[in-house]
mmCIF file of C-alpha atoms in Angstrom:
data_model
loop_
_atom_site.group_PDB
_atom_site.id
_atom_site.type_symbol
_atom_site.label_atom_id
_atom_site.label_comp_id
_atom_site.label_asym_id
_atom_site.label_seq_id
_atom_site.Cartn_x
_atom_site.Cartn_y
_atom_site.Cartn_z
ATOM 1 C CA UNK A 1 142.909 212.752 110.660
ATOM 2 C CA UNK A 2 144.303 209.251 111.888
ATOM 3 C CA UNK A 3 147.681 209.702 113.492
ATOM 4 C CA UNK A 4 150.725 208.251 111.698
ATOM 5 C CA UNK A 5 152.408 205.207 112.861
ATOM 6 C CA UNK A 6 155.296 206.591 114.335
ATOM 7 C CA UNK A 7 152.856 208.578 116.413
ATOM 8 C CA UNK A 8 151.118 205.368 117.698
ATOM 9 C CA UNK A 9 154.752 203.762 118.323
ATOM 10 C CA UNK A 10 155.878 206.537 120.217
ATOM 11 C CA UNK A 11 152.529 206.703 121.968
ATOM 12 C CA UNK A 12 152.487 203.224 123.287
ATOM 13 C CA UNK A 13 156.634 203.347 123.939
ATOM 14 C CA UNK A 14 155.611 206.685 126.511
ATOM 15 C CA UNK A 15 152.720 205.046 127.950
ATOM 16 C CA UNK A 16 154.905 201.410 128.722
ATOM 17 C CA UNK A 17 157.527 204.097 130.284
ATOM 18 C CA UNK A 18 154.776 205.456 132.336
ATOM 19 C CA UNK A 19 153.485 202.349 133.652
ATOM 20 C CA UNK A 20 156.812 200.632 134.266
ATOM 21 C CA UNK A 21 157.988 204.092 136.422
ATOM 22 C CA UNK A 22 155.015 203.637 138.481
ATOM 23 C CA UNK A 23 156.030 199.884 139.211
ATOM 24 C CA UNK A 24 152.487 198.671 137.250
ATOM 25 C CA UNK A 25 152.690 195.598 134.376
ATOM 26 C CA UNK A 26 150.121 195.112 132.272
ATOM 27 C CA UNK A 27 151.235 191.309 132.899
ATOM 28 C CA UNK A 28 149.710 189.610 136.141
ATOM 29 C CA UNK A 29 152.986 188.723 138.103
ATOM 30 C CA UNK A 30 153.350 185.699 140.199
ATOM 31 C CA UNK A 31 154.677 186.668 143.437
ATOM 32 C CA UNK A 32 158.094 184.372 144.413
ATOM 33 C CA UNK A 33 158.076 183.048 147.647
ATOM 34 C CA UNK A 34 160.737 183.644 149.816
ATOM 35 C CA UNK A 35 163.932 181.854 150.318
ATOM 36 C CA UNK A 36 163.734 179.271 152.914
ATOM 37 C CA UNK A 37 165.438 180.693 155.878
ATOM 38 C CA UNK A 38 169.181 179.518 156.406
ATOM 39 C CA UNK A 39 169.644 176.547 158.578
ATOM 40 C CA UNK A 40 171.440 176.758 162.161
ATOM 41 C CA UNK A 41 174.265 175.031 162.849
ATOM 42 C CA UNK A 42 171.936 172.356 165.081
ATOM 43 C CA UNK A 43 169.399 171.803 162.335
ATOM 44 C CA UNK A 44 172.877 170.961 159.833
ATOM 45 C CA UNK A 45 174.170 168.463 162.418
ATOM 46 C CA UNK A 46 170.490 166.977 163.340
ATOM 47 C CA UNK A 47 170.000 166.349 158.948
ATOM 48 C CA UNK A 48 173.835 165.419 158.581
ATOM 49 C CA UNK A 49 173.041 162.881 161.135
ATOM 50 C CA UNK A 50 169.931 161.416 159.831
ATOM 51 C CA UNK A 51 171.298 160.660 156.408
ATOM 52 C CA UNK A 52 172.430 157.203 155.687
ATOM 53 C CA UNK A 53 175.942 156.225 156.043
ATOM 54 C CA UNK A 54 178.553 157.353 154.856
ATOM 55 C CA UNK A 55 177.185 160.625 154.478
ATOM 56 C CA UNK A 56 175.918 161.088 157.825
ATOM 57 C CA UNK A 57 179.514 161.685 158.809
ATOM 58 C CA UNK A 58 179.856 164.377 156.044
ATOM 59 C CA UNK A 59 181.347 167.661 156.745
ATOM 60 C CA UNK A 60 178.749 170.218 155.712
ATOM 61 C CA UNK A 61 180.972 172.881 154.783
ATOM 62 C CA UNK A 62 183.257 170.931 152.618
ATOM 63 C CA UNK A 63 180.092 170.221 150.572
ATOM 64 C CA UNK A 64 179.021 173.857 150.286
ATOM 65 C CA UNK A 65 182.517 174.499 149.295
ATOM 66 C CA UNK A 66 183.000 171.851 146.966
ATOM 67 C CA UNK A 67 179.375 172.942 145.460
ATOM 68 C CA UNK A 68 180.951 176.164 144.133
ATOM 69 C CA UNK A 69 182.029 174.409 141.176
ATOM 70 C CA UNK A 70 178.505 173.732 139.924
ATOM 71 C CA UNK A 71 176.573 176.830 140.954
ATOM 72 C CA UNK A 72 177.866 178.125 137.799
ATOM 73 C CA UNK A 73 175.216 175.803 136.174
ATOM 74 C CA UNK A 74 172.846 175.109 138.723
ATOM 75 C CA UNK A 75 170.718 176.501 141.340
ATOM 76 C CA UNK A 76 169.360 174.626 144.417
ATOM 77 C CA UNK A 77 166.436 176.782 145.571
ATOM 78 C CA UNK A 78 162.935 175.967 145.176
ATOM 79 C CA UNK A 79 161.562 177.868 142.106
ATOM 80 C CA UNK A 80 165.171 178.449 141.604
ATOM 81 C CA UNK A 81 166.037 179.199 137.845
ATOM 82 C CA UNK A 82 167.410 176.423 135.118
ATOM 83 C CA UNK A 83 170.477 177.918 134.180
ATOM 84 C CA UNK A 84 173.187 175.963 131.960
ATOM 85 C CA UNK A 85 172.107 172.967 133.941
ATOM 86 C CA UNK A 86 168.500 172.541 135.452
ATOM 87 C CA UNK A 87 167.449 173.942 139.052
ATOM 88 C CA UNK A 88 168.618 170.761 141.603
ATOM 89 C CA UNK A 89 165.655 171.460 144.159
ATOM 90 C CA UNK A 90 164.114 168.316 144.977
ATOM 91 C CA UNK A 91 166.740 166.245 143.436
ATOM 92 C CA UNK A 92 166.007 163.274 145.453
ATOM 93 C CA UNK A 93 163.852 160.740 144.145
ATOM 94 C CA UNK A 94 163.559 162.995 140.898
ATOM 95 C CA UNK A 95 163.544 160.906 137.604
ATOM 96 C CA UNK A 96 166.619 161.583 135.455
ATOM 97 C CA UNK A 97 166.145 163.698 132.498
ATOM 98 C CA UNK A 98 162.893 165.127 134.410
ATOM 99 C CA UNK A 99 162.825 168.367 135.448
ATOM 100 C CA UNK A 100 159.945 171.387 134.075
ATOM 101 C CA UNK A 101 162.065 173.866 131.603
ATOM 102 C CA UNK A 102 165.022 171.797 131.153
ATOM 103 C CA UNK A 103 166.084 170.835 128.127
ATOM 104 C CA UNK A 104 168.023 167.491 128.789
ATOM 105 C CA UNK A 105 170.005 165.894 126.298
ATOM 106 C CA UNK A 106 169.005 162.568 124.206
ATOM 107 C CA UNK A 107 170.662 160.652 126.937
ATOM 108 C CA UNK A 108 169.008 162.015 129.784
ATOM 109 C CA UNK A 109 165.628 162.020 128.529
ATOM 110 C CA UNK A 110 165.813 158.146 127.510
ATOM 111 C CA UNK A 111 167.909 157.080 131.021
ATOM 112 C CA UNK A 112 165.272 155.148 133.192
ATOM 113 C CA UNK A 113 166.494 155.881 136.530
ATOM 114 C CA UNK A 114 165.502 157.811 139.488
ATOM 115 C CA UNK A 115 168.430 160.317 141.477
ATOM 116 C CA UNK A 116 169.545 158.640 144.911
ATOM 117 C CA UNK A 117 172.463 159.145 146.687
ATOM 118 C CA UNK A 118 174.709 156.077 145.305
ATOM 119 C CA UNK A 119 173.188 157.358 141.354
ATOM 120 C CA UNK A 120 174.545 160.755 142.223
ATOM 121 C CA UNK A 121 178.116 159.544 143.589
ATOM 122 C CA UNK A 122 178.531 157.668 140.228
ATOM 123 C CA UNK A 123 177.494 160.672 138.313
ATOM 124 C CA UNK A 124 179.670 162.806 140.105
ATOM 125 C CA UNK A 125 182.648 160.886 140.033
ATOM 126 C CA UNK A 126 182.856 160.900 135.614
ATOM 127 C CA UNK A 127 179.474 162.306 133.983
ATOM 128 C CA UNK A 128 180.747 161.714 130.552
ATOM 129 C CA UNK A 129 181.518 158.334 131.422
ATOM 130 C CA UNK A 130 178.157 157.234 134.039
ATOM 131 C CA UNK A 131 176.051 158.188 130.640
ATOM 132 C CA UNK A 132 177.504 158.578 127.969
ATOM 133 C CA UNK A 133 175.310 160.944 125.604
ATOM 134 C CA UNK A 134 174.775 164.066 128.220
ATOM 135 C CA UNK A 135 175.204 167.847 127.277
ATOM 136 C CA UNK A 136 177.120 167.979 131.301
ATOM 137 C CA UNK A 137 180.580 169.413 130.342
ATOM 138 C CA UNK A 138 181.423 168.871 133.963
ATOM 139 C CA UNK A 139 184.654 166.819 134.442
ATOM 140 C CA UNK A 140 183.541 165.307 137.667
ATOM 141 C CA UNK A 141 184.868 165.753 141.369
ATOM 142 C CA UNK A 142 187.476 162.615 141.783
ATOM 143 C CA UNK A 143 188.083 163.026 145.435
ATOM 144 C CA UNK A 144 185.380 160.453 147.238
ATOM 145 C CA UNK A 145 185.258 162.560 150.145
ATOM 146 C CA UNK A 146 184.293 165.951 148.080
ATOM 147 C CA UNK A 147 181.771 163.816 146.309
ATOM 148 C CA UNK A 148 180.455 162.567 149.793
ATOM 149 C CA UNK A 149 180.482 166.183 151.108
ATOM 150 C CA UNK A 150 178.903 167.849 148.317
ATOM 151 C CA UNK A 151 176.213 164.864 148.398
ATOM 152 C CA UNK A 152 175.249 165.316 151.980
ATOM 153 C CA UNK A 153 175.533 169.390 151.212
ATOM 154 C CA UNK A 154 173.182 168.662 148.334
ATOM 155 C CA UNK A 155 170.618 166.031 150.023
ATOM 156 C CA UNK A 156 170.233 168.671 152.569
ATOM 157 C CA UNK A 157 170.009 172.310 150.646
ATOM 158 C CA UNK A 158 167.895 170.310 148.016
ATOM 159 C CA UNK A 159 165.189 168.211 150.482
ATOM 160 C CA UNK A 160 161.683 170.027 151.052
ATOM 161 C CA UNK A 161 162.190 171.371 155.098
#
């Protein structure tokens, strides 16, 4: 007698149960690596410092700050996830429109430019206006010392250690 296919459903359903209460996966997971460890005060003011001016004279904790109005959209962590924007880890010297899992608009994808600090601070000061085209709903951050915070905040959260 073969068993009926509701038997084989609920079978298979009780057996997934099973292995997922015991912590197993029939799928080979890649283990995460940790978070980097958070940076001291002295290793804040030694990167501050060794970023080009103006930004070497940016207050750290204005940038974190003025960063809460992207983290909405946008992680900074390596292996961080894409959200409604993509993952900002490595930033620097990143091509535009260039990031693994993203899907970037038209205008992204075709912009021929890599990010640097001065590409960024025109971005942030009017997305919709530095390329027109982008998906970024993102009004912008007017105030140029927010922008030069949030820069310096970024270069450093978003730079391999």
């Amino acid at each position: 007698m073969t068993p009926s296919p509701i038997l084989r459903l609920t079978s298979l359903a009780l057996a997934t149960l099973a292995l997922a209460a015991c912590g197993e996966s029939s799928e080979t997971v890649t283990p995460k690596a940790p978070p980097p460890a958070p940076l001291t005060a002295e290793q804040i003011g030694v990167a501050i410092a060794a970023l080009p001016a103006p930004y070497n004279e940016a207050d750290y904790d204005n940038g974190r700050r003025a960063f809460a109005r992207c983290r909405a959209c946008h992680t900074v962590t390596p292996g961080g996830p894409n959200m409604t924007g993509p993952n900002l880890y490595g930033l620097f010297g990143r091509p535009a429109g260039r990031h693994e899992g993203y899907n970037y608009s038209k205008a992204l994808q075709a912009a021929d430019f890599t990010w640097d600090v001065d590409r960024l601070d025109q971005w942030l000061a009017n997305p919709r206006t530095y390329l027109p085209g982008n998906k970024m709903s993102f009004a912008g951050v007017p105030d140029d010392q927010d922008r030069r915070d949030l820069i310096a905040w970024l270069k450093v959260e978003t730079s391999p250690r």
